[in-house]
Short mmCIF file of C-alpha atoms (C1' of nucleotides) in Angstrom, two decimals:
data_model
loop_
_atom_site.label_atom_id
_atom_site.label_comp_id
_atom_site.label_asym_id
_atom_site.label_seq_id
_atom_site.Cartn_x
_atom_site.Cartn_y
_atom_site.Cartn_z
CA MET A 609 -111.56 -71.02 54.22
CA ASN A 610 -112.54 -72.67 51.01
CA ILE A 611 -115.96 -72.28 49.48
CA GLY A 612 -117.16 -75.59 50.88
CA ASP A 613 -116.34 -74.50 54.38
CA VAL A 614 -118.27 -71.25 54.21
CA SER A 615 -121.07 -73.16 52.54
CA ASP A 616 -121.32 -75.42 55.56
CA LEU A 617 -121.01 -72.45 57.85
CA SER A 618 -123.62 -70.30 56.19
CA GLY A 619 -125.94 -72.96 54.88
CA LEU A 620 -125.72 -71.42 51.41
CA PRO A 621 -125.05 -73.68 48.42
CA THR A 622 -121.64 -73.11 46.77
CA LYS A 623 -123.44 -72.18 43.59
CA THR A 624 -125.20 -69.40 45.41
CA ILE A 625 -121.98 -68.18 47.02
CA ARG A 626 -120.27 -67.95 43.62
CA TYR A 627 -123.27 -66.10 42.35
CA TYR A 628 -123.10 -63.66 45.26
CA GLU A 629 -119.50 -62.99 44.29
CA ASP A 630 -120.50 -62.48 40.70
CA ILE A 631 -122.95 -59.74 41.73
CA GLY A 632 -120.52 -58.19 44.10
CA LEU A 633 -121.98 -59.14 47.52
CA VAL A 634 -118.76 -60.79 48.69
CA HIS A 635 -115.14 -60.38 47.69
CA PRO A 636 -113.12 -63.43 48.67
CA ALA A 637 -109.41 -63.46 48.05
CA ARG A 638 -107.90 -66.09 45.80
CA GLY A 639 -105.24 -68.57 46.71
CA ALA A 640 -102.31 -69.54 44.45
CA ASN A 641 -104.35 -72.43 43.08
CA GLY A 642 -107.22 -70.12 42.07
CA TYR A 643 -109.47 -71.33 44.88
CA ARG A 644 -111.54 -68.67 46.67
CA ASP A 645 -110.22 -67.97 50.15
CA PHE A 646 -112.76 -66.52 52.58
CA ASN A 647 -111.58 -64.70 55.66
CA GLU A 648 -113.69 -64.06 58.79
CA ARG A 649 -115.18 -60.94 57.39
CA GLU A 650 -116.30 -62.43 54.09
CA ALA A 651 -117.59 -65.56 55.82
CA HIS A 652 -119.55 -63.29 58.18
CA ARG A 653 -121.06 -61.40 55.27
CA LEU A 654 -122.36 -64.75 53.90
CA THR A 655 -124.04 -65.69 57.15
CA PHE A 656 -125.49 -62.20 57.25
CA LEU A 657 -126.79 -62.67 53.73
CA ALA A 658 -128.23 -66.08 54.46
CA ARG A 659 -130.18 -64.73 57.36
CA ALA A 660 -131.38 -61.63 55.52
CA ARG A 661 -132.50 -63.70 52.52
CA SER A 662 -134.29 -66.12 54.82
CA LEU A 663 -136.23 -63.14 56.14
CA GLY A 664 -137.29 -62.41 52.60
CA PHE A 665 -135.14 -59.36 51.89
CA SER A 666 -134.34 -59.01 48.18
CA ILE A 667 -130.78 -59.14 46.94
CA GLU A 668 -130.79 -55.37 46.51
CA GLU A 669 -132.16 -54.87 50.00
CA CYS A 670 -129.43 -57.16 51.28
CA ARG A 671 -126.86 -55.08 49.51
CA THR A 672 -128.17 -52.01 51.25
CA LEU A 673 -128.35 -53.77 54.60
CA LEU A 674 -124.75 -54.90 54.23
CA SER A 675 -123.62 -51.36 53.53
CA LEU A 676 -125.64 -50.06 56.46
CA TYR A 677 -124.10 -52.79 58.56
CA ALA A 678 -120.63 -51.77 57.50
CA ASP A 679 -121.31 -48.13 58.23
CA ARG A 680 -120.65 -47.75 61.91
CA SER A 681 -122.15 -44.28 61.97
CA ARG A 682 -125.44 -44.85 60.18
CA ALA A 683 -128.64 -44.18 62.08
CA SER A 684 -130.73 -47.18 63.13
CA ALA A 685 -133.69 -45.33 61.65
CA GLU A 686 -132.45 -46.12 58.14
CA VAL A 687 -132.43 -49.82 58.88
CA LYS A 688 -135.76 -49.66 60.59
CA ASP A 689 -137.32 -47.89 57.56
CA LEU A 690 -136.04 -50.56 55.22
CA ALA A 691 -137.34 -53.34 57.48
CA ARG A 692 -140.68 -51.66 57.90
CA ASP A 693 -141.10 -51.25 54.11
CA HIS A 694 -140.31 -54.91 53.77
CA LEU A 695 -142.76 -55.77 56.51
CA ASP A 696 -145.49 -53.75 54.76
CA ARG A 697 -144.94 -55.60 51.50
CA ILE A 698 -145.10 -58.92 53.32
CA ALA A 699 -148.31 -57.94 55.11
CA GLN A 700 -149.78 -56.89 51.77
CA LYS A 701 -148.78 -60.16 50.15
CA ILE A 702 -150.41 -62.06 53.01
CA ARG A 703 -153.65 -60.15 52.53
CA GLU A 704 -153.63 -60.93 48.81
CA LEU A 705 -152.94 -64.57 49.34
CA ASP A 706 -155.62 -64.77 51.97
CA ALA A 707 -158.21 -63.30 49.63
CA LEU A 708 -157.14 -65.88 47.07
CA ARG A 709 -157.34 -68.65 49.59
CA ARG A 710 -160.88 -67.66 50.53
CA THR A 711 -161.96 -67.57 46.88
CA LEU A 712 -160.45 -70.91 46.14
CA GLU A 713 -161.89 -72.45 49.28
CA THR A 714 -165.36 -71.38 48.24
CA LEU A 715 -164.88 -72.84 44.76
CA VAL A 716 -163.39 -76.07 46.05
CA SER A 717 -166.17 -76.48 48.55
CA GLN A 718 -168.81 -75.99 45.84
CA CYS A 719 -167.33 -78.67 43.59
CA HIS A 720 -168.79 -82.03 44.35
CA GLY A 721 -165.58 -83.65 43.17
CA ASP A 722 -166.84 -86.98 41.92
CA ASP A 723 -166.87 -88.54 38.45
CA ARG A 724 -169.60 -86.26 37.09
CA PRO A 725 -168.33 -83.71 34.60
CA ASP A 726 -170.00 -80.55 35.82
CA CYS A 727 -167.64 -78.43 37.88
CA PRO A 728 -168.19 -75.06 39.56
CA ILE A 729 -164.48 -74.37 39.50
CA LEU A 730 -164.25 -74.53 35.74
CA ASP A 731 -167.52 -72.65 35.50
CA ASP A 732 -166.01 -69.86 37.44
CA LEU A 733 -162.82 -69.82 35.40
CA SER A 734 -164.73 -69.83 32.16
CA GLY A 735 -166.81 -66.89 33.35
CA THR A 736 -170.11 -68.53 32.57
CA LEU A 737 -171.44 -67.57 35.98
CA GLY A 738 -171.43 -64.42 38.01
CA LYS A 739 -167.97 -64.39 39.47
CA PRO A 740 -167.50 -64.73 43.19
CA THR A 741 -164.53 -63.25 45.11
CA MET B 123 -160.89 -60.07 16.46
CA ASN B 124 -157.45 -58.55 16.53
CA ILE B 125 -155.04 -58.92 19.37
CA GLY B 126 -155.95 -55.48 20.74
CA ASP B 127 -159.60 -56.43 20.96
CA VAL B 128 -158.98 -59.62 22.91
CA SER B 129 -156.51 -57.70 25.05
CA ASP B 130 -159.30 -55.28 26.01
CA LEU B 131 -161.69 -58.19 26.48
CA SER B 132 -159.50 -60.31 28.69
CA GLY B 133 -157.46 -57.61 30.40
CA LEU B 134 -154.24 -59.36 29.34
CA PRO B 135 -151.50 -57.26 27.72
CA THR B 136 -150.86 -58.01 24.04
CA LYS B 137 -147.33 -58.99 24.98
CA THR B 138 -148.72 -61.63 27.28
CA ILE B 139 -151.14 -62.92 24.64
CA ARG B 140 -148.39 -63.31 22.08
CA TYR B 141 -146.41 -65.12 24.77
CA TYR B 142 -149.34 -67.45 25.49
CA GLU B 143 -149.45 -68.28 21.77
CA ASP B 144 -145.73 -68.95 21.81
CA ILE B 145 -146.10 -71.51 24.54
CA GLY B 146 -149.16 -73.03 22.96
CA LEU B 147 -151.96 -71.93 25.23
CA VAL B 148 -153.93 -70.33 22.41
CA HIS B 149 -153.95 -70.90 18.65
CA PRO B 150 -155.38 -67.88 16.88
CA ALA B 151 -155.84 -68.02 13.10
CA ARG B 152 -153.95 -65.56 10.90
CA GLY B 153 -155.46 -63.08 8.49
CA ALA B 154 -154.11 -62.34 5.03
CA ASN B 155 -152.08 -59.46 6.49
CA GLY B 156 -150.42 -61.74 9.02
CA TYR B 157 -152.42 -60.34 11.91
CA ARG B 158 -153.71 -62.76 14.53
CA ASP B 159 -157.43 -63.37 14.26
CA PHE B 160 -159.12 -64.62 17.42
CA ASN B 161 -162.46 -66.34 17.17
CA GLU B 162 -164.91 -66.73 20.09
CA ARG B 163 -163.29 -69.87 21.31
CA GLU B 164 -159.76 -68.51 21.42
CA ALA B 165 -160.95 -65.26 22.99
CA HIS B 166 -162.74 -67.33 25.60
CA ARG B 167 -159.59 -69.29 26.37
CA LEU B 168 -157.82 -66.03 27.06
CA THR B 169 -160.44 -64.84 29.56
CA PHE B 170 -160.24 -68.27 31.15
CA LEU B 171 -156.49 -67.94 31.41
CA ALA B 172 -156.71 -64.41 32.84
CA ARG B 173 -159.04 -65.66 35.57
CA ALA B 174 -157.03 -68.75 36.35
CA ARG B 175 -153.80 -66.77 36.52
CA SER B 176 -155.40 -64.17 38.75
CA LEU B 177 -156.27 -67.09 41.08
CA GLY B 178 -152.58 -67.87 41.17
CA PHE B 179 -152.56 -71.04 39.10
CA SER B 180 -149.24 -71.57 37.35
CA ILE B 181 -149.01 -71.61 33.57
CA GLU B 182 -148.70 -75.39 33.60
CA GLU B 183 -151.71 -75.73 35.88
CA CYS B 184 -153.58 -73.43 33.53
CA ARG B 185 -152.67 -75.71 30.68
CA THR B 186 -154.11 -78.66 32.58
CA LEU B 187 -157.20 -76.71 33.55
CA LEU B 188 -157.80 -75.73 29.92
CA SER B 189 -157.57 -79.31 28.79
CA LEU B 190 -159.88 -80.42 31.59
CA TYR B 191 -162.22 -77.65 30.56
CA ALA B 192 -162.17 -78.85 26.99
CA ASP B 193 -162.77 -82.43 28.01
CA ARG B 194 -166.53 -82.67 28.38
CA SER B 195 -166.30 -86.04 29.98
CA ARG B 196 -163.65 -85.43 32.62
CA ALA B 197 -164.57 -85.92 36.21
CA SER B 198 -164.94 -82.86 38.39
CA ALA B 199 -162.73 -84.66 40.90
CA GLU B 200 -159.73 -84.05 38.75
CA VAL B 201 -160.31 -80.34 38.76
CA LYS B 202 -161.03 -80.31 42.48
CA ASP B 203 -157.75 -82.15 43.20
CA LEU B 204 -155.78 -79.64 41.22
CA ALA B 205 -157.53 -76.72 42.96
CA ARG B 206 -157.01 -78.28 46.34
CA ASP B 207 -153.31 -78.83 45.73
CA HIS B 208 -153.09 -75.21 44.75
CA LEU B 209 -155.01 -74.19 47.82
CA ASP B 210 -152.67 -76.19 50.02
CA ARG B 211 -149.64 -74.48 48.54
CA ILE B 212 -151.23 -71.09 49.07
CA ALA B 213 -152.07 -71.91 52.68
CA GLN B 214 -148.51 -73.07 53.21
CA LYS B 215 -147.12 -69.89 51.68
CA ILE B 216 -149.35 -67.80 53.97
CA ARG B 217 -148.13 -69.66 57.01
CA GLU B 218 -144.51 -69.03 56.00
CA LEU B 219 -145.10 -65.34 55.30
CA ASP B 220 -146.87 -65.00 58.57
CA ALA B 221 -143.98 -66.48 60.50
CA LEU B 222 -141.74 -64.06 58.68
CA ARG B 223 -143.98 -61.15 59.44
CA ARG B 224 -143.96 -61.96 63.12
CA THR B 225 -140.18 -62.21 63.22
CA LEU B 226 -139.78 -58.90 61.40
CA GLU B 227 -142.34 -57.23 63.56
CA THR B 228 -140.43 -58.25 66.64
CA LEU B 229 -137.19 -56.98 65.17
CA VAL B 230 -138.71 -53.70 63.99
CA SER B 231 -140.37 -53.08 67.36
CA GLN B 232 -137.07 -53.63 69.12
CA CYS B 233 -135.19 -51.11 67.03
CA HIS B 234 -135.41 -47.60 68.47
CA GLY B 235 -135.11 -46.15 64.99
CA ASP B 236 -133.42 -42.88 65.75
CA ASP B 237 -130.03 -41.49 64.76
CA ARG B 238 -128.10 -43.69 67.05
CA PRO B 239 -126.12 -46.37 65.28
CA ASP B 240 -126.92 -49.43 67.39
CA CYS B 241 -129.67 -51.50 65.75
CA PRO B 242 -131.22 -54.81 66.89
CA ILE B 243 -132.24 -55.63 63.33
CA LEU B 244 -128.63 -55.60 62.07
CA ASP B 245 -127.58 -57.39 65.21
CA ASP B 246 -129.97 -60.14 64.40
CA LEU B 247 -128.85 -60.38 60.79
CA SER B 248 -125.21 -60.49 61.79
CA GLY B 249 -125.96 -63.25 64.25
CA THR B 250 -124.23 -61.52 67.13
CA LEU B 251 -127.17 -62.35 69.38
CA GLY B 252 -129.28 -65.43 70.05
CA LYS B 253 -131.62 -65.51 67.10
CA PRO B 254 -135.39 -64.93 67.68
CA THR B 255 -137.99 -66.10 65.12
"C1'" DA C 133 -149.23 -37.99 1.20
"C1'" DT C 134 -148.78 -38.38 5.66
"C1'" DA C 135 -149.65 -39.13 10.46
"C1'" DG C 136 -150.90 -42.00 14.20
"C1'" DG C 137 -152.36 -46.05 15.84
"C1'" DT C 138 -152.28 -50.63 15.05
"C1'" DG C 139 -149.93 -55.00 14.06
"C1'" DT C 140 -145.57 -58.12 13.24
"C1'" DT C 141 -140.94 -60.45 14.60
"C1'" DC C 142 -136.90 -60.92 17.21
"C1'" DC C 143 -133.61 -60.04 20.88
"C1'" DA C 144 -132.61 -59.10 25.48
"C1'" DG C 145 -133.56 -58.49 30.31
"C1'" DT C 146 -135.88 -59.44 34.82
"C1'" DA C 147 -134.90 -62.33 40.04
"C1'" DA C 148 -132.23 -65.39 42.10
"C1'" DC C 149 -130.52 -68.91 41.47
"C1'" DT C 150 -129.75 -74.08 39.64
"C1'" DG C 151 -127.90 -77.80 36.73
"C1'" DG C 152 -124.48 -79.64 34.05
"C1'" DA C 153 -120.26 -80.08 31.28
"C1'" DA C 154 -115.36 -80.02 31.04
"C1'" DG C 155 -111.52 -79.69 33.37
"C1'" DG C 156 -107.76 -78.43 37.36
"C1'" DT C 157 -106.24 -79.54 42.38
"C1'" DC C 158 -105.55 -81.89 46.61
"C1'" DA C 159 -105.09 -85.54 50.12
"C1'" DA C 160 -104.83 -90.18 50.90
"C1'" DT C 161 -104.22 -94.77 49.61
"C1'" DG C 162 -102.07 -98.96 47.14
"C1'" DC D 65 -95.78 -92.99 41.62
"C1'" DA D 66 -100.42 -93.58 40.01
"C1'" DT D 67 -104.86 -93.38 40.94
"C1'" DT D 68 -109.16 -92.42 43.22
"C1'" DG D 69 -112.51 -89.37 44.98
"C1'" DA D 70 -113.65 -85.15 46.85
"C1'" DC D 71 -113.22 -80.62 46.03
"C1'" DC D 72 -112.45 -76.63 43.22
"C1'" DT D 73 -112.69 -73.75 38.69
"C1'" DT D 74 -115.22 -71.46 34.59
"C1'" DC D 75 -118.83 -71.12 31.37
"C1'" DC D 76 -123.28 -71.94 29.31
"C1'" DA D 77 -128.01 -72.79 29.54
"C1'" DG D 78 -132.45 -73.18 31.87
"C1'" DT D 79 -135.97 -71.80 35.20
"C1'" DT D 80 -140.98 -68.47 35.64
"C1'" DA D 81 -143.89 -65.50 33.40
"C1'" DC D 82 -143.54 -62.20 31.39
"C1'" DT D 83 -141.76 -57.08 29.80
"C1'" DG D 84 -139.26 -53.60 27.09
"C1'" DG D 85 -137.52 -52.06 22.96
"C1'" DA D 86 -136.03 -51.94 18.14
"C1'" DA D 87 -137.19 -52.15 13.39
"C1'" DC D 88 -140.51 -52.66 10.27
"C1'" DA D 89 -145.40 -53.49 8.00
"C1'" DC D 90 -150.18 -52.13 7.73
"C1'" DC D 91 -154.58 -49.62 8.11
"C1'" DT D 92 -157.52 -45.61 8.54
"C1'" DA D 93 -158.41 -40.90 8.13
"C1'" DT D 94 -157.41 -36.40 6.84
#
DNA sequence: ATAGGTGTTCCAGTAACTGGAAGGTCAATG
DNA sequence: CATTGACCTTCCAGTTACTGGAACACCTAT
């Protein structure tokens, strides 16, 4: 398969696939014309990567997941730990964003938002008032 | 004030402050020795930036906010619009992360996580099963 | 004089791509 | 056979918002 085919298959842009080869996540063979030639296994690694990335795993986590996937004797506990760490980070990020959202909502609701110049949002940013949050 | 002083004041690392000067967010004067010399106004801009960044506004949004802040005649509606756009993006991000969290939670809960090799998480990533989410 | 704590510049690296230029290859058509 | 257009190649640069480090100047105090 050429790069365009695995791109269609995996949903990853060709640019990204070439990048993944650069950083050693896939190892396609090369045809006589210099084109990359993906076999089943390499194509499968790409769909695996696409899914793992869409779940928010970092490239390095994906690298680990791929090696765990290739290791037929690894314990599922290793994978679960990685996934749980990732889950914790996501949950933490959500909490942070939610705190941010609440602060911003308060500020936005306090700003009358008309053509007058006084603005509680800028007042907060400039620190001229006791800060909320 | 030297850069170290405004760093203490604003909570921003000196590296970041130099970077902010590079990209034109602050314009400190220079002393005879070549050291940056921050007056009240420039120091204030830095605390403004620190707060705006901590609320998740991008550098370019901060640039806009600073100019709106400097413009005594601007309408508060402009600021409110910017803040609301930002709020919308945050809310969207939260929704996405939450969907991710739910998917991962399902996967993690399905994995027995012991020393056996079979693992629903990897199965999902490899696409050998109907995908949840 | 010297030591430590500042400050300066400049270069490179981070994460994960993305865009674009310049050019080679392939399949089909006229 | 030539050409067209889609596809492929490599390489370089840019993105975001910094961060680290090297090499060097300066300032204060002992």
